[in-house]
Amino acid sequence: MQIAETLNQGLRREYSLVIPAAALAARIDARLAEVSKDIRMPGFRPGKVPANLVRKMHGPALRGEALQAAVNDGVQQLLTEHGLRPATQPQVDLDGDPAEGDDVGFKVAMEILPTVTELKIEDLALEKLVVASDDAAMDAALARLAAQQQRSEPAPAKHKAKTGDTLVIDFEGRVDGELFDGGKGEGMRVTLGSGTLIPGFEDQLVGAKANDERTVKVTFPDDYNVAYLKGKPAEFAIVVQGVETPVESAIDDEFAKSLGIDSLDGLKEILKDQLDAELGALTRTHMKRKLLDTLASRHDFEVPESMVDGEFEQIWAQLEQEVAQEADAEEARAKLEAERGDYRRIAERRVRLGLLLSEIGQRNNITVSPAEMNRLIGQEAARYPGEQAKVVKFFQENPMAAAQLRAPLYEDKVVDFLLSKADVAERIVSRADLEAAIEDDDESPTGHVHGPDCGHDHGHGHDHKPTKAKKGVKAKADAPADVAAEIAVAAPVKKAAKPKAATKAKAAPAEPEAAAEPAAKPKRAAKKPAA
């Protein structure tokens, strides 16, 4: 195999390879001898069909198989001999359509993973914001639980409904005098003041009594989720079948027993564990973001454009899908387009941090054990009752899918390692202060902090994320409060997948990849269903 480097620019590499005609012919002959044993043809015993007849019938297919195998082996030889770590699957292109008996030339193009020469993970200093669960938090949790479990009972016959009461109604709605789809129903329960129906609907039922008939006039919101009803005035004929008033739940041992717990003290113990876990997740989220910001400020290295492209495309597809649901999708799309550069920088930050965390993990022998991987697959399979075996087989046969499943756990292990090295100073704060700190993280600059020693000319200053200050765009804080993973990285994959001839690169790096920093999302107006 002849190999010559034709491009070495940044992380981009291109090579020209030549498979000698004799080597390819030898592969074809070996494959011919192998398949001849199983070829059947009238007039010949099994395995005794002359080689020239087999070649005549199956020659093109055998040559294609041999060529594919030779190309794959050539690429693997290239990667091994040159110590290359491709960021994505190499792109392979044959030189024309070589005739039988000629040497076969092909080109291999790829981006390689960067070499992180120095890990700056010493002298990490982080602040740990801690919220102590107190009596007030416990009382609030009990009150929320009691509200969720609240029951109601029929009101006296002449009782006039007020906010907090529940009505059982039959309704029939019309737009432009015509009954519309979904506009008719019976026995629907409506709690006044809940805000679950379109604006103004519940307000017009205040004061209603059992057996009352009322006409409710409302206008569907401009952002309503049914296009032909947006902004339309509607009229609902209402019959109140009954009125129920809420029954206050005493928070005592009996209340706990109604939930299957022996006593109120036992319930408080359970709630305390839940509160501690919830607050602990918030604390970790804040620490982790500060850790990642510190790492980003200390490391700047070139990252493969193909990986950034893939990451950006995922972010952009998600955002476009959400923008399409906006009331004014065209205006929202224009605002989103104006922030394309911001999201591109988010994608670049993800990739850089993902590669960095992977490098830290590898150099410090951080791994996900087979037992841990089996547990992850088992948990995923449990989500599909009756098809667990298929799910397990899928992950066993798809290394990249398994890597994505493994990524969050591997990431957590790397983060835990870094946190264990850091100088951590605790500070007691309120929950509101902790949530505000996380919100501030979302609205602050992020990414590489360019100082006088920056070795790259990026043409810009700090890498800013879209923030709530920009109308129409949400920041990361709109993700669930207990989100733990800003960046997910896959555990090391020892061997790159073999590329196929004449195919373009896939976003499937042979080394760990960046995956799961919550992307900023556009705001979406609340949509409330009609009665």
Short mmCIF file of C-alpha atoms in Angstrom, two decimals:
data_model
loop_
_atom_site.label_atom_id
_atom_site.label_comp_id
_atom_site.label_asym_id
_atom_site.label_seq_id
_atom_site.Cartn_x
_atom_site.Cartn_y
_atom_site.Cartn_z
CA MET A 1 0.00 0.00 0.00
CA GLN A 2 1.45 3.36 -1.05
CA ILE A 3 0.52 6.28 1.23
CA ALA A 4 1.32 9.97 0.64
CA GLU A 5 0.18 12.97 2.67
CA THR A 6 -1.31 15.69 0.45
CA LEU A 7 -2.70 18.14 3.03
CA ASN A 8 -1.68 19.01 6.58
CA GLN A 9 -3.50 22.17 7.63
CA GLY A 10 -4.67 22.71 11.19
CA LEU A 11 -6.71 19.63 12.07
CA ARG A 12 -7.37 18.75 8.43
CA ARG A 13 -5.50 15.90 6.81
CA GLU A 14 -5.69 14.43 3.31
CA TYR A 15 -3.85 11.42 1.94
CA SER A 16 -3.45 9.68 -1.39
CA LEU A 17 -3.33 5.88 -1.26
CA VAL A 18 -2.67 3.33 -4.00
CA ILE A 19 -3.61 -0.34 -3.93
CA PRO A 20 -1.31 -2.27 -6.31
CA ALA A 21 -3.16 -4.26 -8.95
CA ALA A 22 -1.39 -7.45 -7.87
CA ALA A 23 -2.52 -7.03 -4.26
CA LEU A 24 -6.14 -6.50 -5.32
CA ALA A 25 -5.96 -9.49 -7.71
CA ALA A 26 -4.70 -11.67 -4.88
CA ARG A 27 -7.66 -10.62 -2.74
CA ILE A 28 -10.08 -11.42 -5.56
CA ASP A 29 -8.51 -14.86 -6.10
CA ALA A 30 -8.72 -15.62 -2.37
CA ARG A 31 -12.36 -14.59 -2.28
CA LEU A 32 -13.06 -16.61 -5.44
CA ALA A 33 -11.57 -19.74 -3.86
CA GLU A 34 -13.64 -19.17 -0.74
CA VAL A 35 -17.03 -18.78 -2.45
CA SER A 36 -16.38 -21.55 -5.03
CA LYS A 37 -16.83 -24.12 -2.26
CA ASP A 38 -20.51 -23.19 -1.94
CA ILE A 39 -21.42 -22.41 -5.55
CA ARG A 40 -23.96 -24.80 -7.12
CA MET A 41 -24.42 -25.12 -10.88
CA PRO A 42 -26.29 -27.71 -12.96
CA GLY A 43 -23.93 -30.43 -14.25
CA PHE A 44 -21.33 -29.91 -11.55
CA ARG A 45 -20.97 -31.39 -8.11
CA PRO A 46 -21.08 -28.91 -5.17
CA GLY A 47 -17.72 -27.20 -4.85
CA LYS A 48 -16.50 -28.46 -8.23
CA VAL A 49 -17.64 -25.58 -10.44
CA PRO A 50 -14.64 -24.38 -12.52
CA ALA A 51 -13.10 -21.13 -11.24
CA ASN A 52 -13.41 -19.47 -14.66
CA LEU A 53 -17.21 -20.00 -14.63
CA VAL A 54 -17.52 -18.66 -11.11
CA ARG A 55 -15.43 -15.64 -12.10
CA LYS A 56 -17.59 -15.06 -15.16
CA MET A 57 -20.83 -15.16 -13.13
CA HIS A 58 -19.72 -13.36 -9.96
CA GLY A 59 -16.55 -11.52 -10.95
CA PRO A 60 -17.87 -7.92 -10.64
CA ALA A 61 -19.41 -8.60 -7.23
CA LEU A 62 -16.28 -10.33 -5.96
CA ARG A 63 -14.10 -7.49 -7.21
CA GLY A 64 -16.34 -4.97 -5.42
CA GLU A 65 -16.09 -6.92 -2.15
CA ALA A 66 -12.32 -7.22 -2.47
CA LEU A 67 -11.94 -3.53 -3.30
CA GLN A 68 -14.06 -2.51 -0.32
CA ALA A 69 -12.01 -4.70 2.01
CA ALA A 70 -8.75 -3.37 0.56
CA VAL A 71 -9.85 0.24 1.01
CA ASN A 72 -10.96 -0.39 4.60
CA ASP A 73 -7.67 -2.09 5.43
CA GLY A 74 -5.78 0.74 3.75
CA VAL A 75 -7.55 3.35 5.87
CA GLN A 76 -6.88 1.38 9.04
CA GLN A 77 -3.20 1.08 8.03
CA LEU A 78 -3.10 4.85 7.45
CA LEU A 79 -4.59 5.59 10.89
CA THR A 80 -2.22 3.18 12.62
CA GLU A 81 1.00 4.16 10.87
CA HIS A 82 0.41 7.90 11.21
CA GLY A 83 -1.08 7.75 14.71
CA LEU A 84 -4.24 9.54 13.59
CA ARG A 85 -7.35 10.00 15.74
CA PRO A 86 -10.16 10.99 13.35
CA ALA A 87 -12.78 13.34 14.77
CA THR A 88 -15.42 11.89 12.47
CA GLN A 89 -15.45 8.96 10.09
CA PRO A 90 -12.91 9.63 7.28
CA GLN A 91 -14.24 10.49 3.86
CA VAL A 92 -13.02 8.09 1.18
CA ASP A 93 -13.19 8.78 -2.57
CA LEU A 94 -11.94 6.50 -5.36
CA ASP A 95 -9.91 8.02 -8.19
CA GLY A 96 -12.33 7.54 -11.06
CA ASP A 97 -13.48 4.07 -12.11
CA PRO A 98 -10.31 1.93 -12.28
CA ALA A 99 -10.24 -0.84 -14.89
CA GLU A 100 -9.55 -4.43 -13.97
CA GLY A 101 -5.81 -5.04 -13.82
CA ASP A 102 -4.95 -1.43 -12.94
CA ASP A 103 -3.70 -0.02 -9.66
CA VAL A 104 -6.49 1.53 -7.61
CA GLY A 105 -5.98 4.99 -6.18
CA PHE A 106 -8.18 6.65 -3.60
CA LYS A 107 -8.12 9.70 -1.39
CA VAL A 108 -8.84 9.89 2.34
CA ALA A 109 -9.83 13.19 3.97
CA MET A 110 -10.50 13.74 7.65
CA GLU A 111 -10.28 16.04 10.59
CA ILE A 112 -8.28 14.76 13.52
CA LEU A 113 -8.85 15.32 17.22
CA PRO A 114 -6.66 18.03 18.73
CA THR A 115 -3.81 17.26 21.09
CA VAL A 116 -4.32 18.93 24.45
CA THR A 117 -0.74 19.53 25.49
CA GLU A 118 -1.40 20.76 29.00
CA LEU A 119 -4.30 20.15 31.36
CA LYS A 120 -4.75 23.12 33.66
CA ILE A 121 -6.75 21.46 36.41
CA GLU A 122 -4.68 22.35 39.43
CA ASP A 123 -5.58 25.10 41.91
CA LEU A 124 -9.29 24.91 41.15
CA ALA A 125 -11.25 27.11 43.56
CA LEU A 126 -15.03 26.84 43.71
CA GLU A 127 -17.78 28.16 45.91
CA LYS A 128 -20.42 25.69 47.05
CA LEU A 129 -23.75 27.33 47.71
CA VAL A 130 -25.61 25.24 50.28
CA VAL A 131 -29.26 25.54 51.25
CA ALA A 132 -30.22 24.04 54.59
CA SER A 133 -33.67 22.48 54.64
CA ASP A 134 -35.52 24.27 57.46
CA ASP A 135 -38.97 24.28 59.04
CA ALA A 136 -40.27 26.81 56.53
CA ALA A 137 -39.22 24.61 53.60
CA MET A 138 -40.81 21.59 55.27
CA ASP A 139 -44.06 23.49 55.91
CA ALA A 140 -44.15 24.62 52.28
CA ALA A 141 -43.56 21.06 51.05
CA LEU A 142 -46.35 19.74 53.30
CA ALA A 143 -48.68 22.49 52.10
CA ARG A 144 -47.96 21.61 48.45
CA LEU A 145 -48.59 17.95 49.15
CA ALA A 146 -51.83 18.74 50.93
CA ALA A 147 -52.95 20.91 47.99
CA GLN A 148 -52.24 18.04 45.58
CA GLN A 149 -54.28 15.69 47.73
CA GLN A 150 -57.09 18.15 48.34
CA ARG A 151 -60.58 16.73 47.95
CA SER A 152 -63.90 18.46 47.51
CA GLU A 153 -67.49 17.81 48.55
CA PRO A 154 -70.87 18.89 47.13
CA ALA A 155 -71.79 22.43 48.12
CA PRO A 156 -75.19 23.39 49.62
CA ALA A 157 -77.91 23.83 47.03
CA LYS A 158 -77.86 27.64 46.99
CA HIS A 159 -74.09 27.99 47.26
CA LYS A 160 -72.63 30.49 44.79
CA ALA A 161 -69.34 29.32 43.30
CA LYS A 162 -66.24 31.30 44.18
CA THR A 163 -62.57 31.07 43.39
CA GLY A 164 -61.23 27.69 44.51
CA ASP A 165 -64.56 25.90 44.05
CA THR A 166 -64.94 23.18 41.44
CA LEU A 167 -67.83 23.15 38.97
CA VAL A 168 -69.06 20.16 36.99
CA ILE A 169 -70.35 21.51 33.67
CA ASP A 170 -71.78 20.54 30.31
CA PHE A 171 -70.79 22.92 27.50
CA GLU A 172 -71.35 23.61 23.84
CA GLY A 173 -69.19 26.19 22.07
CA ARG A 174 -69.71 27.96 18.77
CA VAL A 175 -67.60 30.20 16.56
CA ASP A 176 -69.42 32.31 13.96
CA GLY A 177 -72.54 30.45 14.99
CA GLU A 178 -71.10 27.06 14.11
CA LEU A 179 -70.17 24.25 16.52
CA PHE A 180 -66.44 23.59 16.25
CA ASP A 181 -64.42 20.42 16.79
CA GLY A 182 -63.82 19.80 20.49
CA GLY A 183 -66.30 22.50 21.46
CA LYS A 184 -68.83 20.19 23.13
CA GLY A 185 -68.51 18.12 26.28
CA GLU A 186 -70.27 16.81 29.37
CA GLY A 187 -69.29 16.41 33.00
CA MET A 188 -66.10 18.45 32.75
CA ARG A 189 -64.64 19.56 36.08
CA VAL A 190 -63.43 23.16 36.26
CA THR A 191 -61.69 24.64 39.31
CA LEU A 192 -62.26 28.39 39.32
CA GLY A 193 -59.04 30.37 39.46
CA SER A 194 -56.90 27.50 38.18
CA GLY A 195 -56.20 29.27 34.89
CA THR A 196 -56.53 26.04 32.94
CA LEU A 197 -59.09 27.42 30.46
CA ILE A 198 -58.82 30.27 27.98
CA PRO A 199 -58.72 33.73 29.58
CA GLY A 200 -62.06 34.99 30.88
CA PHE A 201 -63.81 31.62 30.83
CA GLU A 202 -63.52 30.79 34.53
CA ASP A 203 -64.19 34.37 35.62
CA GLN A 204 -67.67 34.27 34.05
CA LEU A 205 -68.61 31.21 36.11
CA VAL A 206 -67.97 32.86 39.47
CA GLY A 207 -71.30 33.10 41.33
CA ALA A 208 -72.90 30.19 39.46
CA LYS A 209 -75.11 27.71 41.35
CA ALA A 210 -76.03 24.11 40.68
CA ASN A 211 -78.44 23.80 37.70
CA ASP A 212 -77.66 27.31 36.47
CA GLU A 213 -77.42 27.95 32.75
CA ARG A 214 -74.96 30.56 31.57
CA THR A 215 -73.54 31.93 28.36
CA VAL A 216 -69.79 32.48 28.40
CA LYS A 217 -68.28 34.75 25.77
CA VAL A 218 -64.53 34.64 25.24
CA THR A 219 -61.95 35.23 22.53
CA PHE A 220 -59.41 32.59 21.68
CA PRO A 221 -55.82 33.84 22.20
CA ASP A 222 -53.76 34.82 19.17
CA ASP A 223 -51.30 32.05 20.05
CA TYR A 224 -53.94 29.33 20.44
CA ASN A 225 -52.80 25.91 19.28
CA VAL A 226 -55.61 25.43 16.76
CA ALA A 227 -54.91 27.67 13.79
CA TYR A 228 -58.48 28.39 12.63
CA LEU A 229 -59.54 29.40 16.17
CA LYS A 230 -56.73 31.90 16.81
CA GLY A 231 -58.14 35.29 17.76
CA LYS A 232 -61.72 34.16 17.12
CA PRO A 233 -64.60 35.21 19.42
CA ALA A 234 -66.54 32.22 20.77
CA GLU A 235 -69.75 31.68 22.71
CA PHE A 236 -70.28 28.74 25.09
CA ALA A 237 -73.65 27.57 26.40
CA ILE A 238 -72.99 26.24 29.90
CA VAL A 239 -75.12 24.04 32.17
CA VAL A 240 -73.78 23.75 35.73
CA GLN A 241 -74.43 20.21 36.88
CA GLY A 242 -72.95 20.74 40.33
CA VAL A 243 -70.74 22.85 42.57
CA GLU A 244 -68.15 21.43 44.96
CA THR A 245 -66.20 23.22 47.68
CA PRO A 246 -62.69 22.26 48.76
CA VAL A 247 -62.19 20.40 52.00
CA GLU A 248 -59.14 21.50 53.93
CA SER A 249 -56.78 18.64 54.72
CA ALA A 250 -55.44 18.64 58.25
CA ILE A 251 -51.73 17.89 58.15
CA ASP A 252 -51.54 15.24 60.84
CA ASP A 253 -50.98 11.52 61.35
CA GLU A 254 -54.25 10.71 59.59
CA PHE A 255 -53.15 12.70 56.56
CA ALA A 256 -49.88 10.75 56.49
CA LYS A 257 -51.77 7.45 56.80
CA SER A 258 -53.94 8.42 53.81
CA LEU A 259 -50.69 8.43 51.84
CA GLY A 260 -49.66 5.01 53.13
CA ILE A 261 -47.19 6.32 55.73
CA ASP A 262 -47.41 5.43 59.42
CA SER A 263 -47.14 8.92 60.89
CA LEU A 264 -46.59 12.59 60.18
CA ASP A 265 -43.03 12.27 61.45
CA GLY A 266 -42.45 9.48 58.93
CA LEU A 267 -43.86 11.67 56.16
CA LYS A 268 -41.59 14.55 57.19
CA GLU A 269 -38.58 12.26 57.09
CA ILE A 270 -39.41 11.22 53.54
CA LEU A 271 -39.99 14.83 52.47
CA LYS A 272 -36.72 15.90 54.09
CA ASP A 273 -34.82 13.33 52.04
CA GLN A 274 -36.54 14.59 48.91
CA LEU A 275 -35.82 18.21 49.76
CA ASP A 276 -32.19 17.46 50.52
CA ALA A 277 -31.82 15.62 47.20
CA GLU A 278 -33.49 18.46 45.30
CA LEU A 279 -31.36 21.13 46.95
CA GLY A 280 -28.25 19.01 46.49
CA ALA A 281 -28.98 18.80 42.76
CA LEU A 282 -29.29 22.59 42.58
CA THR A 283 -25.99 23.00 44.44
CA ARG A 284 -24.26 20.57 42.09
CA THR A 285 -25.69 22.32 39.02
CA HIS A 286 -24.23 25.63 40.16
CA MET A 287 -20.84 24.14 41.07
CA LYS A 288 -20.64 22.22 37.84
CA ARG A 289 -21.35 25.26 35.72
CA LYS A 290 -18.71 27.25 37.57
CA LEU A 291 -16.27 24.37 37.10
CA LEU A 292 -16.95 24.22 33.36
CA ASP A 293 -16.61 27.98 33.05
CA THR A 294 -13.24 27.76 34.81
CA LEU A 295 -12.07 24.98 32.50
CA ALA A 296 -13.25 26.93 29.46
CA SER A 297 -11.34 30.01 30.60
CA ARG A 298 -8.11 28.03 31.07
CA HIS A 299 -8.08 26.04 27.85
CA ASP A 300 -8.20 27.16 24.26
CA PHE A 301 -7.41 24.80 21.43
CA GLU A 302 -8.62 24.27 17.91
CA VAL A 303 -11.60 21.95 17.61
CA PRO A 304 -12.74 19.97 14.55
CA GLU A 305 -15.18 21.98 12.45
CA SER A 306 -17.04 18.79 11.51
CA MET A 307 -17.82 18.14 15.17
CA VAL A 308 -18.90 21.73 15.70
CA ASP A 309 -21.08 21.51 12.58
CA GLY A 310 -22.78 18.38 13.89
CA GLU A 311 -23.36 19.88 17.32
CA PHE A 312 -24.68 23.13 15.87
CA GLU A 313 -27.04 21.30 13.54
CA GLN A 314 -28.56 19.45 16.49
CA ILE A 315 -29.06 22.67 18.44
CA TRP A 316 -30.45 24.50 15.43
CA ALA A 317 -32.88 21.73 14.49
CA GLN A 318 -34.29 21.76 18.03
CA LEU A 319 -34.67 25.53 18.02
CA GLU A 320 -36.29 25.61 14.58
CA GLN A 321 -38.78 22.99 15.67
CA GLU A 322 -39.76 25.09 18.68
CA VAL A 323 -39.87 28.35 16.71
CA ALA A 324 -42.29 26.72 14.27
CA GLN A 325 -44.80 26.44 17.13
CA GLU A 326 -44.69 30.17 17.92
CA ALA A 327 -47.76 32.31 17.31
CA ASP A 328 -45.71 34.50 14.97
CA ALA A 329 -43.30 31.89 13.66
CA GLU A 330 -41.88 34.18 10.97
CA GLU A 331 -40.90 36.91 13.44
CA ALA A 332 -39.51 34.34 15.90
CA ARG A 333 -37.46 32.73 13.13
CA ALA A 334 -35.99 36.11 12.17
CA LYS A 335 -34.95 36.75 15.79
CA LEU A 336 -33.46 33.28 16.00
CA GLU A 337 -31.53 33.77 12.77
CA ALA A 338 -29.99 36.94 14.19
CA GLU A 339 -28.50 34.82 16.99
CA ARG A 340 -27.05 32.09 14.78
CA GLY A 341 -23.52 33.14 15.68
CA ASP A 342 -24.28 32.88 19.41
CA TYR A 343 -25.49 29.31 19.02
CA ARG A 344 -22.51 28.46 16.85
CA ARG A 345 -20.26 29.54 19.73
CA ILE A 346 -22.32 27.42 22.14
CA ALA A 347 -21.71 24.43 19.86
CA GLU A 348 -17.98 25.14 19.74
CA ARG A 349 -17.83 25.46 23.54
CA ARG A 350 -19.64 22.14 23.94
CA VAL A 351 -17.24 20.33 21.66
CA ARG A 352 -14.16 21.86 23.28
CA LEU A 353 -15.35 21.08 26.81
CA GLY A 354 -16.42 17.60 25.78
CA LEU A 355 -13.00 16.82 24.33
CA LEU A 356 -11.32 18.37 27.35
CA LEU A 357 -13.32 16.32 29.85
CA SER A 358 -12.59 13.22 27.81
CA GLU A 359 -8.87 13.96 27.88
CA ILE A 360 -8.98 14.52 31.63
CA GLY A 361 -10.80 11.23 32.10
CA GLN A 362 -8.40 9.24 29.96
CA ARG A 363 -5.25 10.66 31.55
CA ASN A 364 -6.62 9.88 35.01
CA ASN A 365 -7.85 6.38 34.17
CA ILE A 366 -11.53 7.18 34.69
CA THR A 367 -13.72 4.49 33.20
CA VAL A 368 -17.24 3.11 33.21
CA SER A 369 -17.05 -0.52 34.27
CA PRO A 370 -18.88 -3.33 32.42
CA ALA A 371 -21.11 -3.78 35.48
CA GLU A 372 -22.06 -0.09 35.42
CA MET A 373 -22.72 -0.29 31.69
CA ASN A 374 -24.94 -3.34 32.15
CA ARG A 375 -26.87 -1.44 34.81
CA LEU A 376 -27.39 1.50 32.44
CA ILE A 377 -28.61 -0.80 29.66
CA GLY A 378 -30.90 -2.58 32.11
CA GLN A 379 -32.41 0.71 33.23
CA GLU A 380 -32.98 1.78 29.65
CA ALA A 381 -34.49 -1.60 28.74
CA ALA A 382 -36.89 -1.37 31.70
CA ARG A 383 -38.51 1.59 29.98
CA TYR A 384 -39.80 -0.75 27.25
CA PRO A 385 -41.81 -3.53 28.92
CA GLY A 386 -41.98 -6.66 26.82
CA GLU A 387 -39.11 -5.57 24.56
CA GLN A 388 -36.23 -5.58 27.02
CA ALA A 389 -34.28 -8.22 25.10
CA LYS A 390 -34.47 -6.16 21.88
CA VAL A 391 -33.21 -3.06 23.67
CA VAL A 392 -30.29 -4.92 25.23
CA LYS A 393 -29.37 -6.38 21.83
CA PHE A 394 -29.57 -2.95 20.22
CA PHE A 395 -26.99 -1.46 22.58
CA GLN A 396 -24.78 -4.53 22.30
CA GLU A 397 -24.73 -4.19 18.51
CA ASN A 398 -24.47 -0.39 18.29
CA PRO A 399 -21.29 0.95 19.93
CA MET A 400 -22.16 4.61 19.29
CA ALA A 401 -25.60 4.22 20.89
CA ALA A 402 -23.96 2.54 23.86
CA ALA A 403 -21.43 5.40 24.05
CA GLN A 404 -24.25 7.95 24.18
CA LEU A 405 -25.93 5.98 26.96
CA ARG A 406 -22.65 5.79 28.85
CA ALA A 407 -21.81 9.47 28.34
CA PRO A 408 -23.66 11.09 31.29
CA LEU A 409 -22.23 8.62 33.82
CA TYR A 410 -18.70 9.03 32.44
CA GLU A 411 -19.13 12.78 32.56
CA ASP A 412 -20.29 12.69 36.18
CA LYS A 413 -17.25 10.64 37.12
CA VAL A 414 -14.90 13.14 35.50
CA VAL A 415 -16.69 16.05 37.18
CA ASP A 416 -16.56 14.29 40.57
CA PHE A 417 -12.82 13.76 40.09
CA LEU A 418 -12.30 17.46 39.37
CA LEU A 419 -14.48 18.54 42.28
CA SER A 420 -12.46 16.29 44.58
CA LYS A 421 -9.31 18.19 43.54
CA ALA A 422 -10.85 21.64 43.97
CA ASP A 423 -10.56 23.95 46.95
CA VAL A 424 -14.25 24.26 47.84
CA ALA A 425 -15.59 26.97 50.14
CA GLU A 426 -19.14 26.50 51.40
CA ARG A 427 -21.59 29.35 51.81
CA ILE A 428 -25.06 29.01 53.28
CA VAL A 429 -27.70 30.71 51.15
CA SER A 430 -31.44 30.65 50.69
CA ARG A 431 -33.03 28.61 47.95
CA ALA A 432 -34.04 31.82 46.19
CA ASP A 433 -30.41 33.00 46.23
CA LEU A 434 -29.19 29.68 44.82
CA GLU A 435 -31.77 29.70 42.04
CA ALA A 436 -30.86 33.33 41.28
CA ALA A 437 -27.18 32.37 41.07
CA ILE A 438 -28.01 29.64 38.56
CA GLU A 439 -30.10 32.14 36.61
CA ASP A 440 -27.16 34.58 36.62
CA ASP A 441 -24.94 31.83 35.22
CA ASP A 442 -27.32 31.49 32.30
CA GLU A 443 -27.18 35.20 31.53
CA SER A 444 -23.41 35.68 31.92
CA PRO A 445 -20.67 35.41 29.27
CA THR A 446 -19.30 31.95 28.83
CA GLY A 447 -16.71 30.11 26.81
CA HIS A 448 -13.08 31.12 26.35
CA VAL A 449 -11.87 34.27 28.08
CA HIS A 450 -9.35 35.79 25.67
CA GLY A 451 -6.33 37.16 27.47
CA PRO A 452 -3.01 38.55 26.22
CA ASP A 453 -1.55 35.03 26.11
CA CYS A 454 -4.27 33.63 23.85
CA GLY A 455 -2.60 31.77 21.02
CA HIS A 456 -5.49 32.02 18.56
CA ASP A 457 -6.92 34.99 16.75
CA HIS A 458 -10.63 34.33 17.00
CA GLY A 459 -11.74 37.74 15.93
CA HIS A 460 -14.05 38.25 18.89
CA GLY A 461 -14.03 38.78 22.61
CA HIS A 462 -15.95 36.82 25.16
CA ASP A 463 -18.22 34.10 23.91
CA HIS A 464 -21.73 35.15 24.94
CA LYS A 465 -24.76 32.92 25.10
CA PRO A 466 -28.19 34.19 24.07
CA THR A 467 -29.85 35.45 27.22
CA LYS A 468 -33.25 36.49 28.42
CA ALA A 469 -32.27 40.07 27.68
CA LYS A 470 -32.75 39.15 24.04
CA LYS A 471 -36.45 39.10 23.36
CA GLY A 472 -37.83 35.80 22.20
CA VAL A 473 -35.02 33.63 23.53
CA LYS A 474 -34.80 31.66 26.77
CA ALA A 475 -31.56 30.91 28.54
CA LYS A 476 -30.44 27.58 29.97
CA ALA A 477 -32.25 28.17 33.25
CA ASP A 478 -35.46 27.10 31.57
CA ALA A 479 -34.19 23.54 31.66
CA PRO A 480 -35.32 21.53 34.72
CA ALA A 481 -33.80 22.88 37.94
CA ASP A 482 -32.19 19.56 38.79
CA VAL A 483 -30.39 19.25 35.47
CA ALA A 484 -26.91 17.93 36.23
CA ALA A 485 -25.30 17.60 32.81
CA GLU A 486 -24.14 20.66 30.95
CA ILE A 487 -21.69 18.64 28.90
CA ALA A 488 -21.87 14.91 28.27
CA VAL A 489 -18.79 13.05 27.07
CA ALA A 490 -18.50 9.48 25.97
CA ALA A 491 -16.00 7.12 27.56
CA PRO A 492 -13.04 6.28 25.31
CA VAL A 493 -13.64 4.07 22.31
CA LYS A 494 -10.44 2.20 21.56
CA LYS A 495 -10.87 1.49 17.86
CA ALA A 496 -12.35 3.67 15.16
CA ALA A 497 -15.11 2.22 13.04
CA LYS A 498 -13.92 1.22 9.58
CA PRO A 499 -14.93 3.75 6.94
CA LYS A 500 -16.70 2.70 3.78
CA ALA A 501 -15.39 3.63 0.36
CA ALA A 502 -16.92 6.64 -1.37
CA THR A 503 -19.02 7.62 1.64
CA LYS A 504 -19.05 10.94 3.45
CA ALA A 505 -18.14 11.37 7.08
CA LYS A 506 -20.70 10.62 9.74
CA ALA A 507 -20.90 12.49 13.01
CA ALA A 508 -19.54 9.51 14.91
CA PRO A 509 -16.16 10.33 16.42
CA ALA A 510 -13.86 7.51 17.37
CA GLU A 511 -12.97 9.40 20.55
CA PRO A 512 -15.23 10.90 23.21
CA GLU A 513 -17.74 13.47 22.00
CA ALA A 514 -19.55 16.46 23.38
CA ALA A 515 -23.26 15.94 23.72
CA ALA A 516 -25.61 17.45 26.23
CA GLU A 517 -25.26 21.04 27.33
CA PRO A 518 -28.85 22.31 27.52
CA ALA A 519 -29.34 24.63 24.58
CA ALA A 520 -31.06 27.94 25.03
CA LYS A 521 -34.64 27.76 23.88
CA PRO A 522 -36.97 30.37 22.39
CA LYS A 523 -39.82 31.55 24.53
CA ARG A 524 -43.15 30.02 23.82
CA ALA A 525 -46.39 31.73 24.75
CA ALA A 526 -48.52 29.66 27.09
CA LYS A 527 -51.34 27.88 25.32
CA LYS A 528 -54.46 27.17 27.34
CA PRO A 529 -57.02 24.69 26.08
CA ALA A 530 -60.61 25.57 25.53
CA ALA A 531 -63.30 24.02 27.68
#
